């Protein structure tokens, strides 16, 4: 069993039917407001929920706040490493000699996955560990000796994050959506 946490990055609460459906379908729904919290504060709030996987549905789509939040992990990891280096000896032992190892921060960072919002690489494995695609968005590598176009040849080598492929299509849509208010 797993729990679904949804974080809405919005300056004000949205009580529309789509948001209400998402809220009702999740175990936890939290608004994080960029007008009252910095990206670092928002990420620290997310860390409080002790997630194992954090899925970014925006990427570079929309505002840059979500990308900044996702990039915060690298900043905080570096801070934890520096703090650990300052308080531990070369062998990793605590050097403050007070017998309390509580000074060394114990932070578990979630794995980062990019899905749907941005169909490309962010160019760094420090932001996303994995990205979800399909073979149309990121075509397979082609053999030099085939007659296929080399236009996409070895495109996958440019991705720094690991690639996860959906079998058919990575973009989820509902066939029940009402278009133009008519059903």
mmCIF file with all atom_site columns, C-alpha atoms in Angstrom:
data_model
loop_
_atom_site.group_PDB
_atom_site.id
_atom_site.type_symbol
_atom_site.label_atom_id
_atom_site.label_alt_id
_atom_site.label_comp_id
_atom_site.label_asym_id
_atom_site.label_entity_id
_atom_site.label_seq_id
_atom_site.pdbx_PDB_ins_code
_atom_site.Cartn_x
_atom_site.Cartn_y
_atom_site.Cartn_z
_atom_site.occupancy
_atom_site.B_iso_or_equiv
_atom_site.pdbx_formal_charge
_atom_site.auth_seq_id
_atom_site.auth_comp_id
_atom_site.auth_asym_id
_atom_site.auth_atom_id
_atom_site.pdbx_PDB_model_num
ATOM 1   C CA . UNK A 1 1   ? 0.000   0.000  0.000   1.00 0.00 ? 1   UNK A CA 1
ATOM 2   C CA . UNK A 1 2   ? 1.129   3.526  -0.664  1.00 0.00 ? 2   UNK A CA 1
ATOM 3   C CA . UNK A 1 3   ? -0.199  7.008  0.059   1.00 0.00 ? 3   UNK A CA 1
ATOM 4   C CA . UNK A 1 4   ? -0.805  9.705  -2.528  1.00 0.00 ? 4   UNK A CA 1
ATOM 5   C CA . UNK A 1 5   ? 0.266   13.206 -1.531  1.00 0.00 ? 5   UNK A CA 1
ATOM 6   C CA . UNK A 1 6   ? -0.672  16.017 -3.907  1.00 0.00 ? 6   UNK A CA 1
ATOM 7   C CA . UNK A 1 7   ? 0.938   19.446 -3.673  1.00 0.00 ? 7   UNK A CA 1
ATOM 8   C CA . UNK A 1 8   ? -0.746  22.301 -5.469  1.00 0.00 ? 8   UNK A CA 1
ATOM 9   C CA . UNK A 1 9   ? 1.589   25.220 -6.156  1.00 0.00 ? 9   UNK A CA 1
ATOM 10  C CA . UNK A 1 10  ? -0.837  28.121 -6.222  1.00 0.00 ? 10  UNK A CA 1
ATOM 11  C CA . UNK A 1 11  ? -1.089  31.588 -4.731  1.00 0.00 ? 11  UNK A CA 1
ATOM 12  C CA . UNK A 1 12  ? -4.715  30.966 -3.795  1.00 0.00 ? 12  UNK A CA 1
ATOM 13  C CA . UNK A 1 13  ? -6.872  27.909 -3.282  1.00 0.00 ? 13  UNK A CA 1
ATOM 14  C CA . UNK A 1 14  ? -8.821  26.627 -6.250  1.00 0.00 ? 14  UNK A CA 1
ATOM 15  C CA . UNK A 1 15  ? -12.097 24.902 -5.445  1.00 0.00 ? 15  UNK A CA 1
ATOM 16  C CA . UNK A 1 16  ? -13.021 24.098 -9.040  1.00 0.00 ? 16  UNK A CA 1
ATOM 17  C CA . UNK A 1 17  ? -14.430 20.655 -9.914  1.00 0.00 ? 17  UNK A CA 1
ATOM 18  C CA . UNK A 1 18  ? -11.145 19.372 -11.380 1.00 0.00 ? 18  UNK A CA 1
ATOM 19  C CA . UNK A 1 19  ? -9.162  20.318 -8.274  1.00 0.00 ? 19  UNK A CA 1
ATOM 20  C CA . UNK A 1 20  ? -11.891 18.895 -6.040  1.00 0.00 ? 20  UNK A CA 1
ATOM 21  C CA . UNK A 1 21  ? -11.732 15.589 -7.946  1.00 0.00 ? 21  UNK A CA 1
ATOM 22  C CA . UNK A 1 22  ? -7.952  15.467 -7.444  1.00 0.00 ? 22  UNK A CA 1
ATOM 23  C CA . UNK A 1 23  ? -8.343  16.357 -3.772  1.00 0.00 ? 23  UNK A CA 1
ATOM 24  C CA . UNK A 1 24  ? -10.958 13.608 -3.315  1.00 0.00 ? 24  UNK A CA 1
ATOM 25  C CA . UNK A 1 25  ? -8.714  11.049 -5.063  1.00 0.00 ? 25  UNK A CA 1
ATOM 26  C CA . UNK A 1 26  ? -5.633  11.714 -2.948  1.00 0.00 ? 26  UNK A CA 1
ATOM 27  C CA . UNK A 1 27  ? -4.804  10.768 0.624   1.00 0.00 ? 27  UNK A CA 1
ATOM 28  C CA . UNK A 1 28  ? -3.285  14.187 1.343   1.00 0.00 ? 28  UNK A CA 1
ATOM 29  C CA . UNK A 1 29  ? -3.728  17.460 -0.522  1.00 0.00 ? 29  UNK A CA 1
ATOM 30  C CA . UNK A 1 30  ? -1.543  20.451 0.376   1.00 0.00 ? 30  UNK A CA 1
ATOM 31  C CA . UNK A 1 31  ? -1.453  23.956 -1.050  1.00 0.00 ? 31  UNK A CA 1
ATOM 32  C CA . UNK A 1 32  ? 2.003   25.511 -1.219  1.00 0.00 ? 32  UNK A CA 1
ATOM 33  C CA . UNK A 1 33  ? 1.855   29.209 -1.984  1.00 0.00 ? 33  UNK A CA 1
ATOM 34  C CA . UNK A 1 34  ? 4.746   30.848 -3.856  1.00 0.00 ? 34  UNK A CA 1
ATOM 35  C CA . UNK A 1 35  ? 3.500   34.202 -2.539  1.00 0.00 ? 35  UNK A CA 1
ATOM 36  C CA . UNK A 1 36  ? 4.202   33.167 1.068   1.00 0.00 ? 36  UNK A CA 1
ATOM 37  C CA . UNK A 1 37  ? 6.935   30.495 0.724   1.00 0.00 ? 37  UNK A CA 1
ATOM 38  C CA . UNK A 1 38  ? 10.238  30.313 -1.121  1.00 0.00 ? 38  UNK A CA 1
ATOM 39  C CA . UNK A 1 39  ? 11.041  27.238 -3.254  1.00 0.00 ? 39  UNK A CA 1
ATOM 40  C CA . UNK A 1 40  ? 13.375  26.046 -0.478  1.00 0.00 ? 40  UNK A CA 1
ATOM 41  C CA . UNK A 1 41  ? 10.621  26.392 2.134   1.00 0.00 ? 41  UNK A CA 1
ATOM 42  C CA . UNK A 1 42  ? 8.184   24.543 -0.117  1.00 0.00 ? 42  UNK A CA 1
ATOM 43  C CA . UNK A 1 43  ? 10.645  21.677 -0.645  1.00 0.00 ? 43  UNK A CA 1
ATOM 44  C CA . UNK A 1 44  ? 11.348  21.513 3.085   1.00 0.00 ? 44  UNK A CA 1
ATOM 45  C CA . UNK A 1 45  ? 7.590   21.241 3.683   1.00 0.00 ? 45  UNK A CA 1
ATOM 46  C CA . UNK A 1 46  ? 7.420   18.390 1.152   1.00 0.00 ? 46  UNK A CA 1
ATOM 47  C CA . UNK A 1 47  ? 10.329  16.651 2.950   1.00 0.00 ? 47  UNK A CA 1
ATOM 48  C CA . UNK A 1 48  ? 8.256   16.625 6.154   1.00 0.00 ? 48  UNK A CA 1
ATOM 49  C CA . UNK A 1 49  ? 5.952   14.061 4.497   1.00 0.00 ? 49  UNK A CA 1
ATOM 50  C CA . UNK A 1 50  ? 8.897   11.635 4.095   1.00 0.00 ? 50  UNK A CA 1
ATOM 51  C CA . UNK A 1 51  ? 8.060   10.689 0.526   1.00 0.00 ? 51  UNK A CA 1
ATOM 52  C CA . UNK A 1 52  ? 9.973   8.015  -1.323  1.00 0.00 ? 52  UNK A CA 1
ATOM 53  C CA . UNK A 1 53  ? 9.045   9.254  -4.803  1.00 0.00 ? 53  UNK A CA 1
ATOM 54  C CA . UNK A 1 54  ? 8.209   12.801 -5.866  1.00 0.00 ? 54  UNK A CA 1
ATOM 55  C CA . UNK A 1 55  ? 6.636   13.105 -9.320  1.00 0.00 ? 55  UNK A CA 1
ATOM 56  C CA . UNK A 1 56  ? 6.891   16.455 -11.104 1.00 0.00 ? 56  UNK A CA 1
ATOM 57  C CA . UNK A 1 57  ? 3.944   16.967 -13.458 1.00 0.00 ? 57  UNK A CA 1
ATOM 58  C CA . UNK A 1 58  ? 5.083   20.418 -14.645 1.00 0.00 ? 58  UNK A CA 1
ATOM 59  C CA . UNK A 1 59  ? 8.734   20.378 -15.649 1.00 0.00 ? 59  UNK A CA 1
ATOM 60  C CA . UNK A 1 60  ? 9.384   23.635 -17.446 1.00 0.00 ? 60  UNK A CA 1
ATOM 61  C CA . UNK A 1 61  ? 5.680   24.066 -18.268 1.00 0.00 ? 61  UNK A CA 1
ATOM 62  C CA . UNK A 1 62  ? 4.034   26.945 -16.436 1.00 0.00 ? 62  UNK A CA 1
ATOM 63  C CA . UNK A 1 63  ? 6.079   28.944 -13.971 1.00 0.00 ? 63  UNK A CA 1
ATOM 64  C CA . UNK A 1 64  ? 9.656   28.193 -13.006 1.00 0.00 ? 64  UNK A CA 1
ATOM 65  C CA . UNK A 1 65  ? 8.665   27.699 -9.343  1.00 0.00 ? 65  UNK A CA 1
ATOM 66  C CA . UNK A 1 66  ? 8.175   23.946 -9.710  1.00 0.00 ? 66  UNK A CA 1
ATOM 67  C CA . UNK A 1 67  ? 11.555  23.570 -11.440 1.00 0.00 ? 67  UNK A CA 1
ATOM 68  C CA . UNK A 1 68  ? 13.129  25.600 -8.626  1.00 0.00 ? 68  UNK A CA 1
ATOM 69  C CA . UNK A 1 69  ? 11.457  23.385 -6.016  1.00 0.00 ? 69  UNK A CA 1
ATOM 70  C CA . UNK A 1 70  ? 12.750  20.239 -7.717  1.00 0.00 ? 70  UNK A CA 1
ATOM 71  C CA . UNK A 1 71  ? 16.256  21.721 -8.011  1.00 0.00 ? 71  UNK A CA 1
ATOM 72  C CA . UNK A 1 72  ? 16.242  22.487 -4.282  1.00 0.00 ? 72  UNK A CA 1
ATOM 73  C CA . UNK A 1 73  ? 17.027  18.842 -3.491  1.00 0.00 ? 73  UNK A CA 1
ATOM 74  C CA . UNK A 1 74  ? 20.534  19.246 -4.909  1.00 0.00 ? 74  UNK A CA 1
ATOM 75  C CA . UNK A 1 75  ? 21.086  22.398 -2.850  1.00 0.00 ? 75  UNK A CA 1
ATOM 76  C CA . UNK A 1 76  ? 19.902  20.734 0.357   1.00 0.00 ? 76  UNK A CA 1
ATOM 77  C CA . UNK A 1 77  ? 21.880  17.545 -0.337  1.00 0.00 ? 77  UNK A CA 1
ATOM 78  C CA . UNK A 1 78  ? 25.023  19.645 -0.731  1.00 0.00 ? 78  UNK A CA 1
ATOM 79  C CA . UNK A 1 79  ? 24.219  21.438 2.543   1.00 0.00 ? 79  UNK A CA 1
ATOM 80  C CA . UNK A 1 80  ? 23.744  18.106 4.357   1.00 0.00 ? 80  UNK A CA 1
ATOM 81  C CA . UNK A 1 81  ? 27.037  16.813 2.932   1.00 0.00 ? 81  UNK A CA 1
ATOM 82  C CA . UNK A 1 82  ? 28.876  19.958 4.056   1.00 0.00 ? 82  UNK A CA 1
ATOM 83  C CA . UNK A 1 83  ? 27.302  19.764 7.508   1.00 0.00 ? 83  UNK A CA 1
ATOM 84  C CA . UNK A 1 84  ? 28.172  16.078 7.792   1.00 0.00 ? 84  UNK A CA 1
ATOM 85  C CA . UNK A 1 85  ? 31.756  16.762 6.682   1.00 0.00 ? 85  UNK A CA 1
ATOM 86  C CA . UNK A 1 86  ? 32.068  19.544 9.273   1.00 0.00 ? 86  UNK A CA 1
ATOM 87  C CA . UNK A 1 87  ? 30.849  17.329 12.145  1.00 0.00 ? 87  UNK A CA 1
ATOM 88  C CA . UNK A 1 88  ? 32.342  13.967 11.134  1.00 0.00 ? 88  UNK A CA 1
ATOM 89  C CA . UNK A 1 89  ? 35.879  12.730 10.866  1.00 0.00 ? 89  UNK A CA 1
ATOM 90  C CA . UNK A 1 90  ? 37.369  11.137 7.779   1.00 0.00 ? 90  UNK A CA 1
ATOM 91  C CA . UNK A 1 91  ? 35.953  7.803  8.903   1.00 0.00 ? 91  UNK A CA 1
ATOM 92  C CA . UNK A 1 92  ? 32.417  9.265  9.191   1.00 0.00 ? 92  UNK A CA 1
ATOM 93  C CA . UNK A 1 93  ? 32.469  9.307  12.985  1.00 0.00 ? 93  UNK A CA 1
ATOM 94  C CA . UNK A 1 94  ? 31.125  12.289 14.899  1.00 0.00 ? 94  UNK A CA 1
ATOM 95  C CA . UNK A 1 95  ? 33.976  14.508 16.126  1.00 0.00 ? 95  UNK A CA 1
ATOM 96  C CA . UNK A 1 96  ? 32.083  16.676 18.605  1.00 0.00 ? 96  UNK A CA 1
ATOM 97  C CA . UNK A 1 97  ? 32.919  14.179 21.423  1.00 0.00 ? 97  UNK A CA 1
ATOM 98  C CA . UNK A 1 98  ? 29.664  14.802 23.277  1.00 0.00 ? 98  UNK A CA 1
ATOM 99  C CA . UNK A 1 99  ? 28.464  11.275 22.581  1.00 0.00 ? 99  UNK A CA 1
ATOM 100 C CA . UNK A 1 100 ? 25.402  12.531 20.723  1.00 0.00 ? 100 UNK A CA 1
ATOM 101 C CA . UNK A 1 101 ? 25.268  11.758 17.023  1.00 0.00 ? 101 UNK A CA 1
ATOM 102 C CA . UNK A 1 102 ? 22.126  13.878 16.700  1.00 0.00 ? 102 UNK A CA 1
ATOM 103 C CA . UNK A 1 103 ? 24.078  16.835 15.304  1.00 0.00 ? 103 UNK A CA 1
ATOM 104 C CA . UNK A 1 104 ? 24.624  15.060 12.002  1.00 0.00 ? 104 UNK A CA 1
ATOM 105 C CA . UNK A 1 105 ? 21.532  15.729 9.888   1.00 0.00 ? 105 UNK A CA 1
ATOM 106 C CA . UNK A 1 106 ? 19.512  12.710 8.882   1.00 0.00 ? 106 UNK A CA 1
ATOM 107 C CA . UNK A 1 107 ? 17.502  13.666 5.823   1.00 0.00 ? 107 UNK A CA 1
ATOM 108 C CA . UNK A 1 108 ? 16.021  11.199 3.373   1.00 0.00 ? 108 UNK A CA 1
ATOM 109 C CA . UNK A 1 109 ? 15.410  12.790 -0.004  1.00 0.00 ? 109 UNK A CA 1
ATOM 110 C CA . UNK A 1 110 ? 12.797  11.351 -2.348  1.00 0.00 ? 110 UNK A CA 1
ATOM 111 C CA . UNK A 1 111 ? 13.561  10.029 -5.782  1.00 0.00 ? 111 UNK A CA 1
ATOM 112 C CA . UNK A 1 112 ? 12.517  12.621 -8.411  1.00 0.00 ? 112 UNK A CA 1
ATOM 113 C CA . UNK A 1 113 ? 10.492  11.593 -11.457 1.00 0.00 ? 113 UNK A CA 1
ATOM 114 C CA . UNK A 1 114 ? 9.407   13.851 -14.315 1.00 0.00 ? 114 UNK A CA 1
ATOM 115 C CA . UNK A 1 115 ? 6.131   12.922 -15.964 1.00 0.00 ? 115 UNK A CA 1
ATOM 116 C CA . UNK A 1 116 ? 3.945   14.616 -18.589 1.00 0.00 ? 116 UNK A CA 1
ATOM 117 C CA . UNK A 1 117 ? 4.703   18.301 -18.045 1.00 0.00 ? 117 UNK A CA 1
ATOM 118 C CA . UNK A 1 118 ? 7.922   18.534 -20.016 1.00 0.00 ? 118 UNK A CA 1
ATOM 119 C CA . UNK A 1 119 ? 8.715   16.047 -22.795 1.00 0.00 ? 119 UNK A CA 1
ATOM 120 C CA . UNK A 1 120 ? 12.465  16.491 -22.728 1.00 0.00 ? 120 UNK A CA 1
ATOM 121 C CA . UNK A 1 121 ? 15.563  16.286 -20.582 1.00 0.00 ? 121 UNK A CA 1
ATOM 122 C CA . UNK A 1 122 ? 16.341  18.933 -18.035 1.00 0.00 ? 122 UNK A CA 1
ATOM 123 C CA . UNK A 1 123 ? 19.999  18.198 -18.793 1.00 0.00 ? 123 UNK A CA 1
ATOM 124 C CA . UNK A 1 124 ? 20.956  17.221 -15.261 1.00 0.00 ? 124 UNK A CA 1
ATOM 125 C CA . UNK A 1 125 ? 20.498  14.113 -13.155 1.00 0.00 ? 125 UNK A CA 1
ATOM 126 C CA . UNK A 1 126 ? 20.568  16.378 -10.084 1.00 0.00 ? 126 UNK A CA 1
ATOM 127 C CA . UNK A 1 127 ? 16.993  17.537 -10.678 1.00 0.00 ? 127 UNK A CA 1
ATOM 128 C CA . UNK A 1 128 ? 15.221  14.399 -11.952 1.00 0.00 ? 128 UNK A CA 1
ATOM 129 C CA . UNK A 1 129 ? 16.388  10.854 -11.392 1.00 0.00 ? 129 UNK A CA 1
ATOM 130 C CA . UNK A 1 130 ? 13.934  9.463  -13.951 1.00 0.00 ? 130 UNK A CA 1
ATOM 131 C CA . UNK A 1 131 ? 11.743  10.789 -16.757 1.00 0.00 ? 131 UNK A CA 1
ATOM 132 C CA . UNK A 1 132 ? 8.697   8.970  -18.132 1.00 0.00 ? 132 UNK A CA 1
ATOM 133 C CA . UNK A 1 133 ? 8.263   8.876  -21.915 1.00 0.00 ? 133 UNK A CA 1
ATOM 134 C CA . UNK A 1 134 ? 7.097   6.702  -24.772 1.00 0.00 ? 134 UNK A CA 1
ATOM 135 C CA . UNK A 1 135 ? 8.989   5.662  -27.951 1.00 0.00 ? 135 UNK A CA 1
ATOM 136 C CA . UNK A 1 136 ? 7.374   8.465  -29.970 1.00 0.00 ? 136 UNK A CA 1
ATOM 137 C CA . UNK A 1 137 ? 8.571   11.254 -27.664 1.00 0.00 ? 137 UNK A CA 1
ATOM 138 C CA . UNK A 1 138 ? 12.038  9.727  -27.256 1.00 0.00 ? 138 UNK A CA 1
ATOM 139 C CA . UNK A 1 139 ? 12.635  7.430  -30.248 1.00 0.00 ? 139 UNK A CA 1
ATOM 140 C CA . UNK A 1 140 ? 14.836  4.370  -29.897 1.00 0.00 ? 140 UNK A CA 1
ATOM 141 C CA . UNK A 1 141 ? 18.443  4.612  -30.978 1.00 0.00 ? 141 UNK A CA 1
ATOM 142 C CA . UNK A 1 142 ? 18.949  3.491  -34.567 1.00 0.00 ? 142 UNK A CA 1
ATOM 143 C CA . UNK A 1 143 ? 21.720  1.404  -35.999 1.00 0.00 ? 143 UNK A CA 1
ATOM 144 C CA . UNK A 1 144 ? 24.086  3.353  -38.306 1.00 0.00 ? 144 UNK A CA 1
ATOM 145 C CA . UNK A 1 145 ? 23.581  0.728  -41.007 1.00 0.00 ? 145 UNK A CA 1
ATOM 146 C CA . UNK A 1 146 ? 19.805  1.003  -41.315 1.00 0.00 ? 146 UNK A CA 1
ATOM 147 C CA . UNK A 1 147 ? 17.966  2.999  -43.925 1.00 0.00 ? 147 UNK A CA 1
ATOM 148 C CA . UNK A 1 148 ? 15.992  4.848  -41.219 1.00 0.00 ? 148 UNK A CA 1
ATOM 149 C CA . UNK A 1 149 ? 16.551  8.536  -40.844 1.00 0.00 ? 149 UNK A CA 1
ATOM 150 C CA . UNK A 1 150 ? 19.422  9.434  -38.566 1.00 0.00 ? 150 UNK A CA 1
ATOM 151 C CA . UNK A 1 151 ? 17.515  12.519 -37.456 1.00 0.00 ? 151 UNK A CA 1
ATOM 152 C CA . UNK A 1 152 ? 16.879  10.968 -34.021 1.00 0.00 ? 152 UNK A CA 1
ATOM 153 C CA . UNK A 1 153 ? 20.009  8.827  -33.957 1.00 0.00 ? 153 UNK A CA 1
ATOM 154 C CA . UNK A 1 154 ? 21.224  8.355  -30.398 1.00 0.00 ? 154 UNK A CA 1
ATOM 155 C CA . UNK A 1 155 ? 18.922  11.014 -28.937 1.00 0.00 ? 155 UNK A CA 1
ATOM 156 C CA . UNK A 1 156 ? 18.700  8.982  -25.738 1.00 0.00 ? 156 UNK A CA 1
ATOM 157 C CA . UNK A 1 157 ? 22.379  9.555  -24.971 1.00 0.00 ? 157 UNK A CA 1
ATOM 158 C CA . UNK A 1 158 ? 21.595  13.227 -24.360 1.00 0.00 ? 158 UNK A CA 1
ATOM 159 C CA . UNK A 1 159 ? 19.365  12.449 -21.391 1.00 0.00 ? 159 UNK A CA 1
ATOM 160 C CA . UNK A 1 160 ? 21.105  12.622 -18.025 1.00 0.00 ? 160 UNK A CA 1
ATOM 161 C CA . UNK A 1 161 ? 18.159  11.161 -16.106 1.00 0.00 ? 161 UNK A CA 1
ATOM 162 C CA . UNK A 1 162 ? 17.190  7.499  -16.481 1.00 0.00 ? 162 UNK A CA 1
ATOM 163 C CA . UNK A 1 163 ? 14.361  6.900  -18.946 1.00 0.00 ? 163 UNK A CA 1
ATOM 164 C CA . UNK A 1 164 ? 11.170  4.995  -18.145 1.00 0.00 ? 164 UNK A CA 1
ATOM 165 C CA . UNK A 1 165 ? 9.057   4.024  -21.149 1.00 0.00 ? 165 UNK A CA 1
ATOM 166 C CA . UNK A 1 166 ? 5.304   3.573  -21.120 1.00 0.00 ? 166 UNK A CA 1
ATOM 167 C CA . UNK A 1 167 ? 4.246   0.795  -23.504 1.00 0.00 ? 167 UNK A CA 1
ATOM 168 C CA . UNK A 1 168 ? 1.802   2.822  -25.609 1.00 0.00 ? 168 UNK A CA 1
ATOM 169 C CA . UNK A 1 169 ? 1.548   6.512  -24.801 1.00 0.00 ? 169 UNK A CA 1
ATOM 170 C CA . UNK A 1 170 ? 2.925   8.432  -21.839 1.00 0.00 ? 170 UNK A CA 1
ATOM 171 C CA . UNK A 1 171 ? 0.312   11.186 -22.033 1.00 0.00 ? 171 UNK A CA 1
ATOM 172 C CA . UNK A 1 172 ? -2.886  10.328 -20.193 1.00 0.00 ? 172 UNK A CA 1
ATOM 173 C CA . UNK A 1 173 ? -6.181  11.756 -21.475 1.00 0.00 ? 173 UNK A CA 1
ATOM 174 C CA . UNK A 1 174 ? -9.772  11.019 -20.665 1.00 0.00 ? 174 UNK A CA 1
ATOM 175 C CA . UNK A 1 175 ? -12.149 10.056 -23.443 1.00 0.00 ? 175 UNK A CA 1
ATOM 176 C CA . UNK A 1 176 ? -14.952 11.306 -21.163 1.00 0.00 ? 176 UNK A CA 1
ATOM 177 C CA . UNK A 1 177 ? -13.859 14.957 -21.246 1.00 0.00 ? 177 UNK A CA 1
ATOM 178 C CA . UNK A 1 178 ? -16.547 17.384 -22.295 1.00 0.00 ? 178 UNK A CA 1
ATOM 179 C CA . UNK A 1 179 ? -15.377 19.785 -24.996 1.00 0.00 ? 179 UNK A CA 1
ATOM 180 C CA . UNK A 1 180 ? -17.049 23.164 -25.346 1.00 0.00 ? 180 UNK A CA 1
ATOM 181 C CA . UNK A 1 181 ? -19.526 22.481 -22.555 1.00 0.00 ? 181 UNK A CA 1
ATOM 182 C CA . UNK A 1 182 ? -21.517 19.951 -24.587 1.00 0.00 ? 182 UNK A CA 1
ATOM 183 C CA . UNK A 1 183 ? -21.677 16.319 -23.646 1.00 0.00 ? 183 UNK A CA 1
#
